[in-house]
mmCIF file of C-alpha atoms in Angstrom:
data_model
loop_
_atom_site.group_PDB
_atom_site.id
_atom_site.type_symbol
_atom_site.label_atom_id
_atom_site.label_comp_id
_atom_site.label_asym_id
_atom_site.label_seq_id
_atom_site.Cartn_x
_atom_site.Cartn_y
_atom_site.Cartn_z
ATOM 1 C CA MET V 21 51.473 124.185 15.499
ATOM 2 C CA TYR V 22 52.972 127.186 17.277
ATOM 3 C CA SER V 23 51.247 130.554 17.234
ATOM 4 C CA SER V 24 53.111 133.620 15.992
ATOM 5 C CA SER V 25 53.376 134.985 19.545
ATOM 6 C CA ALA V 26 54.902 131.712 20.752
ATOM 7 C CA SER V 27 57.400 131.793 17.898
ATOM 8 C CA ILE V 28 58.431 135.350 18.751
ATOM 9 C CA PHE V 29 58.811 134.390 22.399
ATOM 10 C CA GLY V 30 61.011 131.454 21.396
ATOM 11 C CA LEU V 31 63.200 133.685 19.256
ATOM 12 C CA LEU V 32 63.514 136.170 22.115
ATOM 13 C CA CYS V 33 64.601 133.437 24.523
ATOM 14 C CA GLY V 34 67.139 132.155 22.020
ATOM 15 C CA LEU V 35 68.485 135.659 21.559
ATOM 16 C CA ILE V 36 69.022 136.067 25.294
ATOM 17 C CA VAL V 37 70.838 132.719 25.472
ATOM 18 C CA LEU V 38 73.164 133.689 22.631
ATOM 19 C CA LEU V 39 74.059 136.969 24.308
ATOM 20 C CA LEU V 40 74.746 135.236 27.611
ATOM 21 C CA LEU V 41 77.034 132.541 26.193
ATOM 22 C CA PRO V 42 80.398 132.685 27.990
ATOM 23 C CA PHE V 43 82.916 134.482 25.801
ATOM 24 C CA PRO V 44 85.221 135.880 28.540
ATOM 25 C CA SER V 45 87.591 137.588 26.130
ATOM 26 C CA HIS V 46 84.724 139.588 24.631
ATOM 27 C CA ALA V 47 82.713 140.275 27.793
ATOM 28 C CA SER V 48 81.547 143.861 28.251
ATOM 29 C CA ASP V 49 81.129 143.550 32.033
ATOM 30 C CA PRO V 50 83.300 141.818 34.647
ATOM 31 C CA ASP V 51 82.137 138.383 35.776
ATOM 32 C CA PRO V 52 79.784 138.624 38.775
ATOM 33 C CA LEU V 53 81.142 137.553 42.136
ATOM 34 C CA GLN V 54 77.751 136.469 43.497
ATOM 35 C CA ASP V 55 74.639 134.763 42.112
ATOM 36 C CA VAL V 56 72.384 137.802 42.374
ATOM 37 C CA CYS V 57 72.868 141.389 43.416
ATOM 38 C CA ASN V 58 69.649 143.356 43.192
ATOM 39 C CA ALA V 59 70.709 146.974 42.839
ATOM 40 C CA ASP V 60 70.235 149.389 45.686
ATOM 41 C CA LEU V 61 69.437 152.392 43.481
ATOM 42 C CA ASN V 62 69.598 154.753 46.469
ATOM 43 C CA ALA V 63 73.274 153.972 47.039
ATOM 44 C CA PRO V 64 76.141 155.608 45.096
ATOM 45 C CA ILE V 65 77.109 153.651 41.977
ATOM 46 C CA SER V 66 80.428 151.790 42.141
ATOM 47 C CA ILE V 67 82.769 150.630 39.381
ATOM 48 C CA ASN V 68 80.848 147.405 38.704
ATOM 49 C CA GLY V 69 77.245 148.536 39.095
ATOM 50 C CA PHE V 70 75.332 149.434 42.241
ATOM 51 C CA PRO V 71 75.849 147.920 45.696
ATOM 52 C CA CYS V 72 73.562 144.997 46.507
ATOM 53 C CA LYS V 73 70.266 145.539 48.258
ATOM 54 C CA PRO V 74 70.276 143.744 51.659
ATOM 55 C CA ASP V 75 68.863 140.210 51.360
ATOM 56 C CA SER V 76 66.212 141.065 53.927
ATOM 57 C CA GLU V 77 64.802 143.722 51.579
ATOM 58 C CA VAL V 78 64.773 141.594 48.402
ATOM 59 C CA THR V 79 61.363 140.361 47.226
ATOM 60 C CA SER V 80 60.224 138.184 44.317
ATOM 61 C CA ASP V 81 59.037 141.323 42.517
ATOM 62 C CA ASP V 82 62.656 142.416 42.174
ATOM 63 C CA PHE V 83 63.228 139.664 39.595
ATOM 64 C CA PHE V 84 60.490 140.724 37.179
ATOM 65 C CA THR V 85 59.701 143.753 35.043
ATOM 66 C CA ASP V 86 56.702 144.483 32.804
ATOM 67 C CA PHE V 87 57.085 145.161 29.084
ATOM 68 C CA SER V 88 53.433 144.414 28.265
ATOM 69 C CA LYS V 89 52.032 147.937 28.647
ATOM 70 C CA ASN V 90 51.748 150.172 25.601
ATOM 71 C CA PRO V 91 53.204 153.641 26.265
ATOM 72 C CA THR V 92 51.044 156.752 26.274
ATOM 73 C CA THR V 93 53.831 159.360 26.125
ATOM 74 C CA PHE V 94 56.223 159.813 23.190
ATOM 75 C CA ASP V 95 59.157 162.191 22.736
ATOM 76 C CA VAL V 96 59.828 164.602 19.866
ATOM 77 C CA PHE V 97 61.014 161.668 17.731
ATOM 78 C CA LYS V 98 57.676 159.842 18.259
ATOM 79 C CA ARG V 99 59.575 157.333 20.381
ATOM 80 C CA ALA V 100 58.929 155.792 23.793
ATOM 81 C CA VAL V 101 61.493 153.807 25.786
ATOM 82 C CA THR V 102 60.694 151.308 28.545
ATOM 83 C CA LEU V 103 63.831 150.702 30.600
ATOM 84 C CA GLY V 104 65.176 147.238 31.307
ATOM 85 C CA ASP V 105 68.690 148.264 32.311
ATOM 86 C CA VAL V 106 69.796 148.428 35.920
ATOM 87 C CA SER V 107 67.870 151.670 36.497
ATOM 88 C CA GLY V 108 64.575 150.117 35.381
ATOM 89 C CA PHE V 109 65.204 146.464 36.256
ATOM 90 C CA PRO V 110 67.537 146.302 39.308
ATOM 91 C CA ALA V 111 67.877 142.504 39.072
ATOM 92 C CA VAL V 112 70.264 142.842 36.101
ATOM 93 C CA ASN V 113 72.819 144.548 38.348
ATOM 94 C CA THR V 114 76.251 142.873 37.796
ATOM 95 C CA GLN V 115 74.660 140.229 35.522
ATOM 96 C CA GLY V 116 76.061 141.552 32.242
ATOM 97 C CA VAL V 117 72.731 141.869 30.433
ATOM 98 C CA SER V 118 70.010 144.467 29.859
ATOM 99 C CA LEU V 119 67.040 144.932 27.568
ATOM 100 C CA PHE V 120 64.582 147.633 26.593
ATOM 101 C CA ARG V 121 61.226 148.051 24.891
ATOM 102 C CA ILE V 122 61.243 150.682 22.144
ATOM 103 C CA ASP V 123 57.936 151.881 20.694
ATOM 104 C CA LEU V 124 57.804 154.032 17.577
ATOM 105 C CA HIS V 125 54.645 155.884 16.593
ATOM 106 C CA VAL V 126 53.811 156.101 12.891
ATOM 107 C CA GLY V 127 56.810 157.788 11.262
ATOM 108 C CA GLY V 128 58.778 157.605 14.516
ATOM 109 C CA ILE V 129 62.535 157.174 14.633
ATOM 110 C CA ASN V 130 65.245 156.127 17.039
ATOM 111 C CA PRO V 131 67.828 158.580 15.629
ATOM 112 C CA PRO V 132 71.393 157.599 14.678
ATOM 113 C CA HIS V 133 73.378 156.621 17.766
ATOM 114 C CA THR V 134 75.960 154.177 19.094
ATOM 115 C CA HIS V 135 76.336 152.018 22.208
ATOM 116 C CA PRO V 136 79.967 152.250 23.334
ATOM 117 C CA ARG V 137 79.777 149.431 25.889
ATOM 118 C CA GLY V 138 77.611 146.730 24.342
ATOM 119 C CA THR V 139 76.564 144.668 21.331
ATOM 120 C CA GLU V 140 72.867 144.976 20.505
ATOM 121 C CA ALA V 141 70.617 142.172 19.294
ATOM 122 C CA GLY V 142 66.964 143.022 18.769
ATOM 123 C CA ILE V 143 63.704 141.420 17.745
ATOM 124 C CA VAL V 144 60.801 143.244 16.116
ATOM 125 C CA THR V 145 57.510 142.347 17.811
ATOM 126 C CA ARG V 146 55.122 144.709 16.006
ATOM 127 C CA GLY V 147 54.985 146.745 12.809
ATOM 128 C CA LYS V 148 57.680 147.377 10.207
ATOM 129 C CA VAL V 149 61.046 148.738 11.279
ATOM 130 C CA LEU V 150 63.848 149.883 8.968
ATOM 131 C CA VAL V 151 67.230 148.859 10.394
ATOM 132 C CA GLY V 152 69.168 148.975 7.144
ATOM 133 C CA LEU V 153 66.584 146.437 5.900
ATOM 134 C CA VAL V 154 62.851 146.449 6.614
ATOM 135 C CA LEU V 155 62.093 143.969 9.411
ATOM 136 C CA THR V 156 58.703 142.585 10.417
ATOM 137 C CA PRO V 157 57.552 140.758 13.595
ATOM 138 C CA GLY V 158 59.764 137.814 14.474
ATOM 139 C CA MET V 159 62.793 139.101 12.565
ATOM 140 C CA VAL V 160 66.051 139.721 14.428
ATOM 141 C CA PHE V 161 68.877 142.215 13.893
ATOM 142 C CA LEU V 162 72.398 142.523 15.296
ATOM 143 C CA ILE V 163 74.364 145.749 15.853
ATOM 144 C CA PRO V 164 78.063 145.383 16.798
ATOM 145 C CA ARG V 165 79.301 147.460 19.697
ATOM 146 C CA ALA V 166 79.962 151.141 18.839
ATOM 147 C CA LEU V 167 78.517 150.860 15.301
ATOM 148 C CA ILE V 168 76.295 153.815 14.403
ATOM 149 C CA HIS V 169 72.723 152.713 13.681
ATOM 150 C CA PHE V 170 69.071 153.772 13.732
ATOM 151 C CA GLN V 171 65.547 152.347 13.709
ATOM 152 C CA LEU V 172 62.714 153.910 11.685
ATOM 153 C CA ASN V 173 59.038 152.962 11.664
ATOM 154 C CA VAL V 174 58.142 152.566 7.986
ATOM 155 C CA GLY V 175 54.771 150.899 8.531
ATOM 156 C CA LYS V 176 51.254 152.295 8.628
ATOM 157 C CA GLY V 177 50.809 151.557 12.332
ATOM 158 C CA PRO V 178 52.854 151.585 15.555
ATOM 159 C CA ALA V 179 56.056 149.540 15.750
ATOM 160 C CA THR V 180 57.773 147.852 18.673
ATOM 161 C CA PHE V 181 61.120 146.115 19.060
ATOM 162 C CA ILE V 182 63.085 144.676 21.974
ATOM 163 C CA PRO V 183 66.842 145.350 21.948
ATOM 164 C CA ILE V 184 68.991 143.183 24.224
ATOM 165 C CA PHE V 185 72.568 143.966 25.267
ATOM 166 C CA ASN V 186 75.462 141.945 26.675
ATOM 167 C CA THR V 187 76.003 144.526 29.424
ATOM 168 C CA GLN V 188 73.911 145.964 32.228
ATOM 169 C CA ASN V 189 74.623 149.463 30.905
ATOM 170 C CA PRO V 190 75.333 149.723 27.154
ATOM 171 C CA GLY V 191 75.557 153.501 27.212
ATOM 172 C CA VAL V 192 74.365 155.641 24.323
ATOM 173 C CA SER V 193 76.053 158.304 22.242
ATOM 174 C CA ASP V 194 73.513 160.308 20.257
ATOM 175 C CA SER V 195 75.083 161.367 16.962
ATOM 176 C CA LEU V 196 72.989 164.541 16.712
ATOM 177 C CA THR V 197 73.924 165.635 20.225
ATOM 178 C CA THR V 198 77.590 164.861 19.562
ATOM 179 C CA LEU V 199 77.598 166.999 16.420
ATOM 180 C CA PHE V 200 75.337 169.912 17.305
ATOM 181 C CA ASP V 201 74.900 170.194 21.081
ATOM 182 C CA THR V 202 78.396 170.017 22.535
ATOM 183 C CA THR V 203 79.950 172.596 24.858
ATOM 184 C CA PRO V 204 82.019 174.214 23.477
ATOM 185 C CA PRO V 205 80.264 173.671 20.128
ATOM 186 C CA ILE V 206 81.938 172.186 17.085
ATOM 187 C CA PRO V 207 82.702 175.227 14.875
ATOM 188 C CA ASN V 208 80.377 175.776 11.933
ATOM 189 C CA GLU V 209 83.395 175.744 9.631
ATOM 190 C CA VAL V 210 84.159 172.157 10.617
ATOM 191 C CA LEU V 211 80.556 171.048 10.045
ATOM 192 C CA THR V 212 80.073 172.925 6.770
ATOM 193 C CA LYS V 213 83.295 171.506 5.323
ATOM 194 C CA SER V 214 82.539 167.989 6.606
ATOM 195 C CA PHE V 215 78.972 167.889 5.257
ATOM 196 C CA ARG V 216 79.675 170.201 2.293
ATOM 197 C CA VAL V 217 76.747 172.482 3.100
ATOM 198 C CA SER V 218 76.354 176.183 3.878
ATOM 199 C CA ASP V 219 76.324 177.977 7.219
ATOM 200 C CA ASP V 220 72.577 178.464 6.782
ATOM 201 C CA VAL V 221 71.985 174.713 6.853
ATOM 202 C CA ILE V 222 74.013 174.186 10.021
ATOM 203 C CA ASN V 223 72.397 177.168 11.733
ATOM 204 C CA ALA V 224 68.941 175.906 10.777
ATOM 205 C CA ILE V 225 69.721 172.501 12.347
ATOM 206 C CA ARG V 226 71.020 174.127 15.538
ATOM 207 C CA LYS V 227 67.920 176.344 15.749
ATOM 208 C CA ALA V 228 65.564 173.397 15.220
ATOM 209 C CA ARG V 229 67.269 171.353 17.934
ATOM 210 C CA ALA V 230 67.257 174.275 20.370
ATOM 211 C CA SER V 231 63.493 174.703 19.912
ATOM 212 C CA ASN V 232 62.930 171.090 20.974
#
């Protein structure tokens, strides 16, 4: 009989396989022209990722990253992000895949946002996470590319989930930044009429964001 951790690991592996299935017409990244291309992060980025690190400098450590450590630092949203994109895991360079570890403290949130360059599939590994529905460990969610979404910890303890993308760089567009932090700013009149609230509400949101 499989343990719960083994079951979660199996689901995670299956999720990766599904995202890597060859659907050329829907691919987010170009097909790679070589088997591996560990990113040289010190070189200027090109159109299709970073240049390859010289073979003589590649080691076995380049093909692994560690998601096992619990974070000790959280941002204002009570959120911590462990990178598994090309900047945190250079082996994914040109491979058309990336993944992250997202930890949410009690009451923490990954605020509304979109990923313009990738579809997101995620698995909850700890706690209770609201992603439209409340998900518990072992449950999987799917977010189509560019669809606005969020994740909220609704449990009594910390929550963790692993989102996986079909691109080495899914990009992120934070809805709050897009609405309230642009230069030049979106006029208050546009926001008050769109949300049907007063100037005081919009100004209070801008002030709160500026203080953080």
